XYZ file of C-alpha atoms in Angstrom:
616
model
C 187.345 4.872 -201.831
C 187.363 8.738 -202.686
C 189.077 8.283 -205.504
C 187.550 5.577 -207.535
C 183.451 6.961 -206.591
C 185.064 10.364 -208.594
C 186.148 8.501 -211.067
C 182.671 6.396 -211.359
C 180.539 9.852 -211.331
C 182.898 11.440 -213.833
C 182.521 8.419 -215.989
C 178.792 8.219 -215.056
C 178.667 12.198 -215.962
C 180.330 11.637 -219.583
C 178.446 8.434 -220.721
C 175.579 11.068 -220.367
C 174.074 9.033 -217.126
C 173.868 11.920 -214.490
C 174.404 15.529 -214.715
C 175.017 18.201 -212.330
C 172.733 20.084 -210.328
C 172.953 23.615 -209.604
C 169.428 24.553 -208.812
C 166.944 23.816 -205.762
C 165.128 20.758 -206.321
C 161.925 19.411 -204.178
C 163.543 15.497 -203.913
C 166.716 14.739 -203.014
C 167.959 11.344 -202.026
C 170.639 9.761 -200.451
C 173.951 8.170 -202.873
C 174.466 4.164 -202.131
C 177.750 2.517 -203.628
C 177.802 -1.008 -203.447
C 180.719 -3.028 -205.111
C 180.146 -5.133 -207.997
C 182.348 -8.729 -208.139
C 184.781 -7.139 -210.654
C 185.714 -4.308 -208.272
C 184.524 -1.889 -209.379
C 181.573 0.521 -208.000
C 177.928 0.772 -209.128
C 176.626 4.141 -208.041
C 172.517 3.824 -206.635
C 170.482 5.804 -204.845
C 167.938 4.794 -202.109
C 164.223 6.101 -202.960
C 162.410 4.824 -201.058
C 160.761 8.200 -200.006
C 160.081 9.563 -203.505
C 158.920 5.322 -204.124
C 156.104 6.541 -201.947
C 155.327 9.583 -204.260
C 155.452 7.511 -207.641
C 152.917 5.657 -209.162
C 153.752 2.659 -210.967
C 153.119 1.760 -214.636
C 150.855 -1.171 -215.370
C 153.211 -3.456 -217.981
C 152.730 -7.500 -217.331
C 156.235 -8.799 -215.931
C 157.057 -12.124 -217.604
C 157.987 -15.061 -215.536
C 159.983 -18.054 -216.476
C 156.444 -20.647 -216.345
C 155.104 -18.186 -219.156
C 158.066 -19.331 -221.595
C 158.536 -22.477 -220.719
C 155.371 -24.026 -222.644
C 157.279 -22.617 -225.672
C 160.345 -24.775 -225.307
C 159.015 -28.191 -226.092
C 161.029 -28.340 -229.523
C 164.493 -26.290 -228.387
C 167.777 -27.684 -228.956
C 169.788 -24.531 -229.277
C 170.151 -21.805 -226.618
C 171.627 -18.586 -226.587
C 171.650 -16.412 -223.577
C 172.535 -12.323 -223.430
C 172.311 -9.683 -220.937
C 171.418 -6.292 -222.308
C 174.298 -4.068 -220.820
C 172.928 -1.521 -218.322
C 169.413 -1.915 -218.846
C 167.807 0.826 -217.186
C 170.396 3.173 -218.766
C 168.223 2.595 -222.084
C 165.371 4.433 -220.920
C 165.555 8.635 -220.738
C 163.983 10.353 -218.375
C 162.137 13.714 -219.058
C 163.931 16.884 -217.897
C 161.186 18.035 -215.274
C 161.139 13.719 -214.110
C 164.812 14.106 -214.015
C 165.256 16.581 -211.353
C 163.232 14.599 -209.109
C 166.249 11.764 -208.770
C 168.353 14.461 -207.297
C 170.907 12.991 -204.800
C 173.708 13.955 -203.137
C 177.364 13.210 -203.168
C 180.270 14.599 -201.452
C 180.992 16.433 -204.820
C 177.875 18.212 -205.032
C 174.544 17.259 -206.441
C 173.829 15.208 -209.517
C 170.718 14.104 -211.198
C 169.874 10.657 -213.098
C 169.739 11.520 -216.759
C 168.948 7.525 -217.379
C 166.280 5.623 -215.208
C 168.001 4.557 -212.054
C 167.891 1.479 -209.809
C 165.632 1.317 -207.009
C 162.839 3.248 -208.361
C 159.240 0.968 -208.165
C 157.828 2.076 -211.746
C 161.908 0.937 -212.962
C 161.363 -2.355 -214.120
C 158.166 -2.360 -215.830
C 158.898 0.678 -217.258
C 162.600 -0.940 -218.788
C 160.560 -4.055 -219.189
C 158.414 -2.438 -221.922
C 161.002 -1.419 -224.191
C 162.518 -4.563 -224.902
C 159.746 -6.255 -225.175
C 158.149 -3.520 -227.695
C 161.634 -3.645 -229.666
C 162.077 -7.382 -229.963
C 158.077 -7.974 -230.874
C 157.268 -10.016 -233.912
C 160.415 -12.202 -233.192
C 159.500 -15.818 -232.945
C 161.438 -18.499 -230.715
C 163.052 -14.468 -228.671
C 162.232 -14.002 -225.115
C 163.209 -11.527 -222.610
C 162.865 -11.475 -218.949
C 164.036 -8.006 -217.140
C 167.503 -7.956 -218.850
C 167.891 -11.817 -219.935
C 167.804 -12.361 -223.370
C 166.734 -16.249 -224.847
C 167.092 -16.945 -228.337
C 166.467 -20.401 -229.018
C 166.242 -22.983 -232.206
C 163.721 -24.901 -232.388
C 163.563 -28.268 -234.814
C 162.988 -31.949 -234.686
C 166.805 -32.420 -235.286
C 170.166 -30.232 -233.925
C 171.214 -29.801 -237.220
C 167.619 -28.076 -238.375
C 167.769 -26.689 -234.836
C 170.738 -25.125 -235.345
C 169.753 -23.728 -238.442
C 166.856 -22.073 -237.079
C 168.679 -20.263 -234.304
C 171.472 -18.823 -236.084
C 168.365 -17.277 -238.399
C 166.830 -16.104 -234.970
C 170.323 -14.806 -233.439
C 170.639 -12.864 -236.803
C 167.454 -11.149 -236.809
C 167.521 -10.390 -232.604
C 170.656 -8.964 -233.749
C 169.635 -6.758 -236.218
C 166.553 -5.422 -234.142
C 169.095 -4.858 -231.104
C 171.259 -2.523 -233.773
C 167.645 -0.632 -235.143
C 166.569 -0.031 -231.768
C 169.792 0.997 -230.058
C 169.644 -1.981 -227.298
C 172.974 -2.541 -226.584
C 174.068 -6.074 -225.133
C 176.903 -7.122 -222.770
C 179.502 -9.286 -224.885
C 181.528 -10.778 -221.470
C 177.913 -12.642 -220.474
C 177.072 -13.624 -224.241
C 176.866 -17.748 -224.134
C 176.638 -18.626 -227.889
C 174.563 -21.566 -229.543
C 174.257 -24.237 -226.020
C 172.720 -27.276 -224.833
C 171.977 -26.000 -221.950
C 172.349 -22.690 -220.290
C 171.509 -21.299 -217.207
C 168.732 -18.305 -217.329
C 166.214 -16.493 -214.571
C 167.847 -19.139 -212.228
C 167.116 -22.659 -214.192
C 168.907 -24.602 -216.039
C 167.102 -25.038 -219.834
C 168.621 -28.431 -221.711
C 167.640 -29.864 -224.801
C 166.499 -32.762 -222.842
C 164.304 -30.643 -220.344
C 163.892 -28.705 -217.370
C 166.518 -28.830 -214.654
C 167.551 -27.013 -211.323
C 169.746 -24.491 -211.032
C 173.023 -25.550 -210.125
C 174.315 -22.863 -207.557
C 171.074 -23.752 -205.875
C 171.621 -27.294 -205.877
C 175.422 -26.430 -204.604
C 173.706 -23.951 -201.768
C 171.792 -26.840 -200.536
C 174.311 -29.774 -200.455
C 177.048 -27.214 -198.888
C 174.577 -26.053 -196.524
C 176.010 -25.901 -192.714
C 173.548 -27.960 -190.040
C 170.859 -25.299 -188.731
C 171.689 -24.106 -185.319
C 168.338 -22.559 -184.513
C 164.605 -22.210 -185.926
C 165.576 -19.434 -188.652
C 167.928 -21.852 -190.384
C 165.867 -24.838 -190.158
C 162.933 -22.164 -191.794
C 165.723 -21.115 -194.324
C 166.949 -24.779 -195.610
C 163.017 -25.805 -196.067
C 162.133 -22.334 -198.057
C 165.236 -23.360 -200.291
C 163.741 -26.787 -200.868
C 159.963 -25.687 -200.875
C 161.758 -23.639 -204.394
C 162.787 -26.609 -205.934
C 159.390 -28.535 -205.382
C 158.350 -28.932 -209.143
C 161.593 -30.704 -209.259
C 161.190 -32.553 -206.300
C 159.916 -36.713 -206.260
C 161.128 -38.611 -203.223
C 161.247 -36.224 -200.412
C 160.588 -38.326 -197.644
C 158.716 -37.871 -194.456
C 162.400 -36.318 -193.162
C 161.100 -33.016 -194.463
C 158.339 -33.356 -191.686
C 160.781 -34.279 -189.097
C 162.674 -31.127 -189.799
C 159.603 -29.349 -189.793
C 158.634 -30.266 -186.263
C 161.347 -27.971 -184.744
C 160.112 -25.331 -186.018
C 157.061 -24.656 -183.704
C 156.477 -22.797 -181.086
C 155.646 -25.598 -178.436
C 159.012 -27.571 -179.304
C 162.477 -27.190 -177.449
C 164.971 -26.951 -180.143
C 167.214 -29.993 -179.602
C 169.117 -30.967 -182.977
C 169.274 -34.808 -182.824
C 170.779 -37.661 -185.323
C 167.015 -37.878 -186.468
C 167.735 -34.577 -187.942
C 170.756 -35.151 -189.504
C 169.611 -38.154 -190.897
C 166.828 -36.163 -192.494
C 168.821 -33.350 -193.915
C 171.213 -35.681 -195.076
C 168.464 -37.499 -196.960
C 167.294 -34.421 -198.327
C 170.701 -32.791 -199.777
C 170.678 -36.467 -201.668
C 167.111 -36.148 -203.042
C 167.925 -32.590 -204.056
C 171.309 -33.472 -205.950
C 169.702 -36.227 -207.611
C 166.713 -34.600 -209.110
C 165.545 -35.572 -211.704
C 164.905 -33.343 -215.243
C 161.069 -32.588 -216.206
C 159.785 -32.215 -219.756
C 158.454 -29.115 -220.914
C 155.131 -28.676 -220.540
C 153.809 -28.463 -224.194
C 150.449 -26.834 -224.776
C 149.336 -28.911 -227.492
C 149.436 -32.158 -225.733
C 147.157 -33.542 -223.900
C 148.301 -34.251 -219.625
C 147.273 -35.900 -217.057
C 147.386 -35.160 -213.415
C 148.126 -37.838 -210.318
C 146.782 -36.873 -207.310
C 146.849 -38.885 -203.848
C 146.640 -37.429 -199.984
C 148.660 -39.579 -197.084
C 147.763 -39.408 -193.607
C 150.164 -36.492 -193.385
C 150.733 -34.830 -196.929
C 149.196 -34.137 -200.183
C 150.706 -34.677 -203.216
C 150.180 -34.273 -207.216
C 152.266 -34.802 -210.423
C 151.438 -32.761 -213.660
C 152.534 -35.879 -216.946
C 152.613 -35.697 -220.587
C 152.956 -38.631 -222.404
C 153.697 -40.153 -219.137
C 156.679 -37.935 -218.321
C 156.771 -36.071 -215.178
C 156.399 -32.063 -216.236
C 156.475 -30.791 -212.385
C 155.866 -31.893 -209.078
C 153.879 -30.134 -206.099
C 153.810 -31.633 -202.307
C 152.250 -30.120 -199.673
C 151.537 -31.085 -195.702
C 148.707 -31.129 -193.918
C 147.550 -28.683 -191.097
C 146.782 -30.341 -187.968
C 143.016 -30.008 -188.464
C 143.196 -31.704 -191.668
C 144.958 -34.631 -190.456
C 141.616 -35.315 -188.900
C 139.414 -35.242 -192.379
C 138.654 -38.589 -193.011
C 139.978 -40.154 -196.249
C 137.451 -38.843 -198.401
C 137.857 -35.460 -197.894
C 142.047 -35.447 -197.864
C 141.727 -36.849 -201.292
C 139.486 -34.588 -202.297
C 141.947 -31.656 -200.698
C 144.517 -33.466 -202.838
C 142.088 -32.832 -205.855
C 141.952 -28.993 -204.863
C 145.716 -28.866 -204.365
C 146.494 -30.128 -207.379
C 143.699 -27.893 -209.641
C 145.000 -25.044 -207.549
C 148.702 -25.917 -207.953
C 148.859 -26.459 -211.934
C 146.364 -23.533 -212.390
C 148.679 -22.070 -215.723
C 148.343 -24.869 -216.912
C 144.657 -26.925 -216.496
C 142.463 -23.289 -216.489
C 140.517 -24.027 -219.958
C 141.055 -27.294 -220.637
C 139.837 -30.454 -220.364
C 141.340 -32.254 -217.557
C 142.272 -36.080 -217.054
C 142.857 -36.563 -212.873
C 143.963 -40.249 -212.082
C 143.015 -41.264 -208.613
C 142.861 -44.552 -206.421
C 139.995 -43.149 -204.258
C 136.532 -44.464 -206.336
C 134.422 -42.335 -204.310
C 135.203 -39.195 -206.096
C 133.921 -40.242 -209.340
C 130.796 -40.711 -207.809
C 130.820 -37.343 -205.389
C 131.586 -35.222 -209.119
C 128.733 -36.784 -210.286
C 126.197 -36.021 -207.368
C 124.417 -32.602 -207.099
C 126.355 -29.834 -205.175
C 123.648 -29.719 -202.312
C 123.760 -33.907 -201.499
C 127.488 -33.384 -200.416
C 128.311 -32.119 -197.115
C 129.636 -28.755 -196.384
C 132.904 -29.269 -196.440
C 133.469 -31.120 -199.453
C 130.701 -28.088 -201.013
C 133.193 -25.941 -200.742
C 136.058 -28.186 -202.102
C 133.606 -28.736 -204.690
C 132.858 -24.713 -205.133
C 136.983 -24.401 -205.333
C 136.922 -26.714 -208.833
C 133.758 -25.760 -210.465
C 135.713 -23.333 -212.386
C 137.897 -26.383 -213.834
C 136.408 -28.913 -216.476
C 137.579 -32.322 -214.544
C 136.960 -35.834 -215.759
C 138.065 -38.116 -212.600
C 139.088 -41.543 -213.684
C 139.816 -44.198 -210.838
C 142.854 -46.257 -211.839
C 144.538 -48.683 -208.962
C 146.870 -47.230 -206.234
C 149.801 -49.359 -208.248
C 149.372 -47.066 -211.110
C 149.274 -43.629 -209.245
C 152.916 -43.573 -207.860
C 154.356 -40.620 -208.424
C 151.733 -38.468 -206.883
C 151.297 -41.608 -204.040
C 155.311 -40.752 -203.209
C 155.209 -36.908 -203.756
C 152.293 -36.918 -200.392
C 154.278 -39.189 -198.312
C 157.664 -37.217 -199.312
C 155.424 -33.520 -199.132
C 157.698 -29.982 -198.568
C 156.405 -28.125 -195.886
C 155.041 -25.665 -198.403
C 152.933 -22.305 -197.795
C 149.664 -21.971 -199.030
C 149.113 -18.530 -200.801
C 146.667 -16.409 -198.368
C 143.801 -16.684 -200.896
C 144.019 -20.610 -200.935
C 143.839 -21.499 -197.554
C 140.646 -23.614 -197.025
C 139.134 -21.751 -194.169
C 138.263 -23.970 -191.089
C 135.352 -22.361 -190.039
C 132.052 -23.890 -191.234
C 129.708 -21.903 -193.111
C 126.826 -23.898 -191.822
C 127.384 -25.582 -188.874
C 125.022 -28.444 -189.667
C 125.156 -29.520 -185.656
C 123.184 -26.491 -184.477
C 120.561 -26.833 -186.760
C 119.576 -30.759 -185.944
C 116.507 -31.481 -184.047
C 118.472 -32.852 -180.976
C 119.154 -30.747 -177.887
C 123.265 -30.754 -176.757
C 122.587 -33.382 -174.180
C 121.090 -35.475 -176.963
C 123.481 -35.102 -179.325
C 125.647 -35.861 -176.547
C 124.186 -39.337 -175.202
C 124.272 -40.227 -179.370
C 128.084 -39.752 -179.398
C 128.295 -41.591 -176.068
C 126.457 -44.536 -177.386
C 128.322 -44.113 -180.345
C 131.610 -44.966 -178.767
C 130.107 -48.039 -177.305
C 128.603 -49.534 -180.115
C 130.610 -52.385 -181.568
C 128.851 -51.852 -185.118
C 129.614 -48.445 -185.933
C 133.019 -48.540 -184.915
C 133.597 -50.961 -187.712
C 132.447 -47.885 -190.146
C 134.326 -45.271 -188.472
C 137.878 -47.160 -188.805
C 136.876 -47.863 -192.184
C 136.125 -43.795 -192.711
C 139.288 -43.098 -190.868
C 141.682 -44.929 -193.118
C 139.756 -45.201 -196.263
C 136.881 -47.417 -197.970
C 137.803 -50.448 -199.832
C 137.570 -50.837 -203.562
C 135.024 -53.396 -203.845
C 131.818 -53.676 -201.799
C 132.952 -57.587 -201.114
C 135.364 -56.376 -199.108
C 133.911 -55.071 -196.543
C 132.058 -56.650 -193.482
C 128.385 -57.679 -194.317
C 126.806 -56.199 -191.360
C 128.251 -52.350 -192.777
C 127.744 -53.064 -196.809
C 124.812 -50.725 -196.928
C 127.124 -47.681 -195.821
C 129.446 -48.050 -199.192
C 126.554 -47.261 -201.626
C 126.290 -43.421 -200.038
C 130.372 -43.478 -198.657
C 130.337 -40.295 -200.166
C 127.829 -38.441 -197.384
C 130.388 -40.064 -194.701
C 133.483 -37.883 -195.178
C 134.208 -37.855 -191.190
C 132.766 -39.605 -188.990
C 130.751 -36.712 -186.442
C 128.019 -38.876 -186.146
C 126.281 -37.697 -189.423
C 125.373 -39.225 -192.574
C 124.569 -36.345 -194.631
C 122.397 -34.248 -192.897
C 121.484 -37.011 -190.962
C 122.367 -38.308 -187.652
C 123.316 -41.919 -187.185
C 121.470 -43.495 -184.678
C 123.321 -46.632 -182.641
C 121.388 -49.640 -181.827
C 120.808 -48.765 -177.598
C 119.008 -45.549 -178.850
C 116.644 -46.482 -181.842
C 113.712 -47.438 -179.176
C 113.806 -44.620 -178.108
C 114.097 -42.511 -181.096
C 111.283 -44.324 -182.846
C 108.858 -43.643 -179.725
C 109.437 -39.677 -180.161
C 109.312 -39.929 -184.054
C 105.788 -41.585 -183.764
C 104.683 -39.585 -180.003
C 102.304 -37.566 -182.384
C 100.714 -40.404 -184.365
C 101.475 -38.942 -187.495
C 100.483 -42.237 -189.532
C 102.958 -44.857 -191.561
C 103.528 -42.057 -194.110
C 103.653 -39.138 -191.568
C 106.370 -41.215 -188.982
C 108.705 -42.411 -192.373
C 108.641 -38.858 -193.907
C 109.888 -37.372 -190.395
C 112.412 -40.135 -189.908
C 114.203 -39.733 -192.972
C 114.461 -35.690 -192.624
C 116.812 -36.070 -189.515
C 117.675 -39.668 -188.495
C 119.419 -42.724 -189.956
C 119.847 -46.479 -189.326
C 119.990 -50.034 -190.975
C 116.649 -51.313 -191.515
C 114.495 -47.830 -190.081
C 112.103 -47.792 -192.311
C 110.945 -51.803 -191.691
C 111.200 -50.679 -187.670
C 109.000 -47.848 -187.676
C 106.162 -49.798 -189.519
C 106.443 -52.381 -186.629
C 106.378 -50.103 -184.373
C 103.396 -48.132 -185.516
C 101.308 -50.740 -186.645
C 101.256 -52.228 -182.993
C 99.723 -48.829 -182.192
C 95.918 -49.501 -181.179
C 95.687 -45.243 -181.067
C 96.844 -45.365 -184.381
C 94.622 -48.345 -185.860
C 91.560 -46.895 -184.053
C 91.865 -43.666 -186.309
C 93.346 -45.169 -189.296
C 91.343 -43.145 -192.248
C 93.185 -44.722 -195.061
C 91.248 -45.510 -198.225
C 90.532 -48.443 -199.319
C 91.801 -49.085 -202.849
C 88.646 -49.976 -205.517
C 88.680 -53.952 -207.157
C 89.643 -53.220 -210.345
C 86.617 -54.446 -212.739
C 87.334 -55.693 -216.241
C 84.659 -53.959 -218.560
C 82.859 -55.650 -221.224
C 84.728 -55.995 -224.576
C 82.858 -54.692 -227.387
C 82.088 -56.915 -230.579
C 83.164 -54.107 -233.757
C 85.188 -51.225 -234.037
C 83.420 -47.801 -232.851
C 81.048 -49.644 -230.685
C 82.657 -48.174 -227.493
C 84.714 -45.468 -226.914
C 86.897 -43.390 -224.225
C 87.180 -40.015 -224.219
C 89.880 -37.825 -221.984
C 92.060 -34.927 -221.677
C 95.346 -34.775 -220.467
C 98.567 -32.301 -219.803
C 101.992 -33.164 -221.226
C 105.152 -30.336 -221.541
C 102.555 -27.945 -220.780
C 100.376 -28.524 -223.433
C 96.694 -29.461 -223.181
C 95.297 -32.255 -225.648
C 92.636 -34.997 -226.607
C 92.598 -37.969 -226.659
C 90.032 -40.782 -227.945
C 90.852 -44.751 -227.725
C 88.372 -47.534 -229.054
C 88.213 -50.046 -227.257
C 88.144 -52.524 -229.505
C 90.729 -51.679 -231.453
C 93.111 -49.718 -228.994
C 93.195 -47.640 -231.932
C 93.494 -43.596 -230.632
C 93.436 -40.384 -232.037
C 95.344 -37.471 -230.207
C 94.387 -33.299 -230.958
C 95.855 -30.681 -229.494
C 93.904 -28.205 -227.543
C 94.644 -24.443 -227.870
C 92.524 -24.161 -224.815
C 89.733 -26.631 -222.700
C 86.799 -24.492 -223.105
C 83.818 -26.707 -223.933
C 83.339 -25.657 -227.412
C 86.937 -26.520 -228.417
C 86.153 -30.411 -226.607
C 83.161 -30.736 -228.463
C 84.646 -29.470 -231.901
C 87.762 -32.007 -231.436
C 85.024 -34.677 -230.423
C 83.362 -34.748 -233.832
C 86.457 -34.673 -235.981
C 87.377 -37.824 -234.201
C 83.923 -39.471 -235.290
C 83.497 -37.943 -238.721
């Protein structure tokens, strides 16, 4: 091992890599060999406590989803690695002295930028990028070089990338990149690069990944299971008919389950090393077309599919927490909206979006003010506002991709900033007029009452599409579905009052005599029911307190006046507000003729002025 480490610092020395050092330095870190697959040695060191001391430059990192939307016309792919990439970059002789390590040879110092470093790759990243700019259809990701052709036919295609091959070519020779020639794949259908598979056709998965996953051993504890569902939670954009095994899988990875590997489980990993090797390939996303997105929620998973021209361009599947399996319908589809806006963010921030649902309500929740839904869907709501979404309801038969991607979900992680946080901002409860024991005896009735629990099944497992469909005696709740996302005895901000309890209620609503007007304007603050308003009148005009001091006015017969025989003969005179703006009118009453003036102001000057221009 002695021997061939000289050999790679000697090597490393004359290529003008490292040097020797023969003066004190303040940093010195410890040397790190590692074999590389061709035997031989890369030579690293481990900074992790100079990292600490290093501040890192500020140069965007490109990703694989920031090309893609550029490859909706390849045909042609060329892949290259640039050889050595960070040994392109010098460092400065006082920087230098700072990557000071030691070796049993003596000390060296990195002449080049070394691995390990934090400001290494955006620093490296920068220089390609700078020296390649101006390059159409030339991308570069760390030290992964795309040059693609891109025409309407492969022989155009073809045509164009051996133009764009030239001129990366040239620019690599100007700029002194240099690249590796044993990982050059020349002019390609389809080449592997930053770990997916780009055809002419589309997007596919990697194939090593694929291979990982279909080779996989059976887990033998919770870290494996966690393993084989982050591997598959990687390949969710690619991912259609993952089945409800993924959940099954799932389940023995919590803390309050034995492990205990049964056939279920094989069954389910078996079904999903099929799904996975059968994937299918998804069109690249192309900015200048418009897409739709499919959303639906299941009882256990959320799921959405991103189309163009009705071909799949990726996939996203998520399950539900155990408190959201308790939402009612409503409010998992309108998760499923979230997910989805959340999920395709690259791609739907700025643009007008088309979401296809089977859920009707949510065309008519978008529509509604902000403050008329409750809390929970206001924050759902809050979540989207910064998305332009146009909802369109199409049937259930129509949304199946995104109808099989939530019953076939991946146990995916939300990111930290995402997850929908389960405490209420208001807690609408507290602030009801009902004490806890009231509120109490209204969910006990509740329970008992034969004609909400036709409602609350109906809220549990989602409304029907047409009004006719649903019993007569609960119609009246599908015009304002919307304020009944879960059934917690509240319709809006009001609570639902079952049938045992109405006497009651409608004795303390009227226990102050507050009048027809007084009793219906208190009612409808805090309480609902079918018919309420009809009750309460009953109620209070049986009242011989309320009768006794009944003040109401009495409205005045209206008396025809006496129509006038000629024009001019009688006249009516008034002044009125509109926008803001005072005016004058005058209307003959024979005629109906009238003459309108604006008034600058109603001082009685300005009247009588107006008045005599109208009979001049």
């Amino acid at each position: 091992m002695m021997k061939p480490l000289k050999e790679e610092l000697q090597d490393l020395q004359r290529r003008g890599i490292i040097a020797s050092v023969d003066r004190s330095t303040d940093w010195i870190s410890s040397m790190v060999v590692v074999q590389k697959p061709n035997g031989k040695l890369r030579v690293c060191i481990d900074p992790r406590p100079l990292n600490k001391a290093l501040k890192r430059s500020h140069f965007p990192l490109p990703t694989i989803e920031d090309i893609l939307p550029d490859l909706s016309k390849a045909r042609v792919f060329t892949v290259c690695d640039v050889k050595s990439g960070f040994c392109h970059v010098k460092l400065e002789e006082e920087f230098s002295y700072l990557t000071t390590f030691a070796t049993t040879f003596g000390r060296s110092k990195w002449l080049r930028i070394p691995m390990g470093m934090s400001p290494a790759p955006e620093i490296f990243q920068r220089k390609p990028t700078l020296a390649l700019e101006g390059l159409s259809g030339i991308y570069i990701i760390a030290d992964d070089v795309l040059i693609t052709g891109q025409e309407e036919t492969p022989e155009t295609a073809e045509q164009d990338h051996d133009e764009k091959l030239k001129a990366c070519l040239t620019r690599c020779r100007e700029k002194g990149i240099k690249l590796n020639i044993d990982k050059f794949k020349l002019r390609q259908n389809e080449v592997s690069y930053i770990r997916h598979l780009l055809t002419s056709d589309g997007l596919k998965m990697d194939p090593d990944k694929v291979r990982a996953i279909t080779h996989m051993p059976k887990p033998t504890d919770v870290k494996g299971v966690q393993r084989l569902l982050g591997m598959v939670n990687y390949l969710s954009r690619f991912c259609v008919h993952l089945s409800v095994h993924c959940e099954v899988l799932r389940q023995l990875t919590r803390k309050d389950r034995e492990w205990c590997w049964t056939a279920r489980h094989k069954e389910a990993l078996s079904k999903i090393k099929e799904i996975v090797a059968n994937a299918p390939v998804l069109k690249y996303y192309n900015p200048d077309v418009e897409f739709t997105i499919q959303r639906d929620a299941s009882d256990t998973g959320l799921g959405a599919a991103l189309l163009q021209g009705g071909m799949p361009v990726a996939f996203a599947s998520r399950a539900l927490k155990q408190t959201e399996r308790r939402y009612a319908q409503t409010e998992k589809e309108f998760l499923a909206l979230v997910f989805s806006m959340e999920k395709f963010h690259q791609n739907t921030y700025g643009r007008r979006i088309t979401v296809q649902s089977d859920h009707k309500p949510l065309e008519n929740i978008m529509r509604k003010p902000l403050l008329s839904a409750p809390k929970r869907l206001q924050r759902m709501m809050l979540r989207i506002q910064k998305h332009d979404v146009d909802i369109v309801y199409v049937p259930g038969r129509d949304v199946v991709l995104a109808d099989t991607v939530s019953r076939a979900y991946l146990t995916e992680s939300l990111p930290t900033g995402s997850v929908e946080t389960e405490i209420e901002t208001v807690n609408m409860v507290q602030h009801l007029p009902f004490s806890e024991d009231g509120l109490g005896r209204i969910r006990s009735a509740t329970k008992d009452d034969r004609t909400l629990q036709t409602p609350i099944k109906t809220i549990q497992h989602g409304w029907p599409k047409e009004k006719a469909d649903m019993p007569n005696e609960i119609r009246h709740y599908f015009l304002f579905q919307e304020e009944l996302p879960g059934w917690n005895c509240l319709q809006g901000r009001k609570v639902v009052i079952p049938d045992v309890l109405r006497k009651e209620v409608t004795q303390r609503i009227h226990s102050s005599h507050l009048g027809v007007e007084g009793c219906l304007r208190r009612a409808r603050e805090c309480v609902y029911w079918q018919g309420m308003n009809d009750q309460i009148k009953t109620y209070i005009q049986k009242c011989d307190t309320c009768r006794s001091v009944d003040c109401s006015q009495q409205k005045e017969t209206l008396k025809p006046h006496e129509m006038p025989k000629r024009p001019r003969a009688k006249a009516g005179n008034d002044l009125f507000t509109f926008d803001n703006k005072d005016y004058f009118i005058t209307v003959d009453y024979y005629s109906n003729f009238w003459e309108i003036d604006f008034l600058p102001d109603t001082k009685s000057a300005t009247v009588i002025r107006k008045l005599k221009a109208h009979f001049a």
